[in-house]
Amino acid sequence: MSTPFFPQQVIARKRDGRVLMDAEIAAFVRGATDGSWADYQLSAMLMAIFLRGMNTAETVALTKAMMNSGVVADLSSVQVPKVDKHSTGGVGDKVSLHLAPMVAACGVAVPMISGRGLGHTGGTLDKLESIPGFRVGLSLEEYRERVESTGCALIGQTKELAPADKKLYALRDVTATVECLPLICASIMCKKLAEGIDALVLDVKFGRGAFMKTLPDARALAQAMVDIGNAMGKPTRALLTAMDQPLGRAVGNALEVAESIACLRGEGPADLMEVTYALGAEMLCLAKVSGDVKEGEARLREVVASGAALKKMKEIVAAQGGDARVCDAPDEVLPQAKHVRELKAERAGWVQEVVALDVALAALQLGAGRVRAEDAVDPAVGFTRLVKVGERVEAGAVLACIHANDTARLETAAAILGEAIVTGDGPVTPEPLIAERIG
Ligand code: URA
């Protein structure tokens, strides 16, 4: 039996800038999982990691230990390749909702465990729950069964998966140790790798509406996560995508579901489809059902045009208890806000900016998101018909539609949104949406 490590020994070694051994990292994660390390010791260790960093081998060991702190889903009974996509989060990012059925319709299983929105970014689970009846709280057995039968499951984190992350994330949140590359990488990757996937595609966002504000920071995060995935035998690739303006034209839970259904009908906004096809093509390549991204994109376009992707979405919604009529008549099935008001341009010009963070804050005012983890969200509220950077607008043209359930909140949101959409005299060319590919 190996000698146990005292918490203070391991903390001191990292405090002094040493490279930790795998066994020391395992002891720390075990301490977080079984309670044998006190919260103050875990917090001190997190701060030591924050200040001293970790090399790739240490980050891989941390990810592995966190993944193994709970159950790793066994999807070996699923006979097709299993590939997931993870986004670091943005505004209007509803890609998962339509990408999962598109990829599943191409014969690749998509086991997807997602999160809820917190702060300015939206969460896939909140969006899905705006579909009446849709259950995101499946057990791991139900999850495996859905992946087997429909090729996809869209669920929330279960208590069995990566419990060490739950503990450590809660401590990071209150000890100023969230913004730390190895801790972020291990936290994201341990949960993804516990899903039972064969490969992973990451959408790492950068810009004012993203977690990473600059391209170099996003590149470093993407490279670190790609290295971890590959080191753990799961081919991983990342796209770096811009998040300065919202993705698509809708922001808000049910409104984003409706936009995703439009995507499955071949009526999605160009920017949203560009990111969707790029990520989906990478997934098909990693699954080896397409030889290159061009072929992958063509395959995805085919399943949209033939209606196979929409049909797959109906199957997935029905299999998780949701009202599948949402795919045929979203406005009849999804909750609708009491008030809808058009925000109009006061003058003619070109749209210079639609500041994603401010749009998200306006949506938060309407109740579309949560300020604290325990807050409820209003599924019906948000924005549609948002203009895009580079578009020409005439005086009186619609810049966005505001969907609200409360007139006072509507006024506040309209004021914030009015400031978030900046028009000016000269034409502008938006920056490319997809900046780089890593891996
Ligand atoms: N998302 C996570 O799951 N963990 C982090 O540390 C950051 C974002």
Coordinates of N, CA, C and O in Angstrom, one line a residue, residues 351 389-390 427-432:
V351 N -25.2 48.8 -39.0 CA -25.0 48.2 -37.7 C -23.5 48.0 -37.4 O -22.8 47.3 -38.2
V389 N -24.2 42.7 -37.2 CA -23.2 43.7 -37.5 C -23.0 43.6 -39.0 O -22.9 42.6 -39.7
G390 N -22.9 44.8 -39.6 CA -22.7 45.0 -41.1 C -24.0 45.2 -41.8 O -23.9 45.6 -43.0
P427 N -20.2 51.7 -43.7 CA -20.3 50.3 -43.7 C -19.2 49.6 -42.9 O -18.1 50.1 -42.9
V428 N -19.5 48.4 -42.3 CA -18.5 47.6 -41.6 C -18.5 46.2 -42.1 O -19.6 45.7 -42.4
T429 N -17.4 45.6 -42.1 CA -17.3 44.2 -42.4 C -17.1 43.4 -41.1 O -16.1 43.7 -40.5
P430 N -18.0 42.5 -40.8 CA -17.7 41.7 -39.5 C -16.5 40.9 -39.6 O -16.1 40.5 -40.7
E431 N -15.8 40.7 -38.5 CA -14.6 39.8 -38.4 C -15.1 38.4 -38.7 O -16.2 38.0 -38.5
P432 N -14.2 37.6 -39.3 CA -14.5 36.2 -39.5 C -15.0 35.5 -38.2 O -14.5 35.8 -37.2

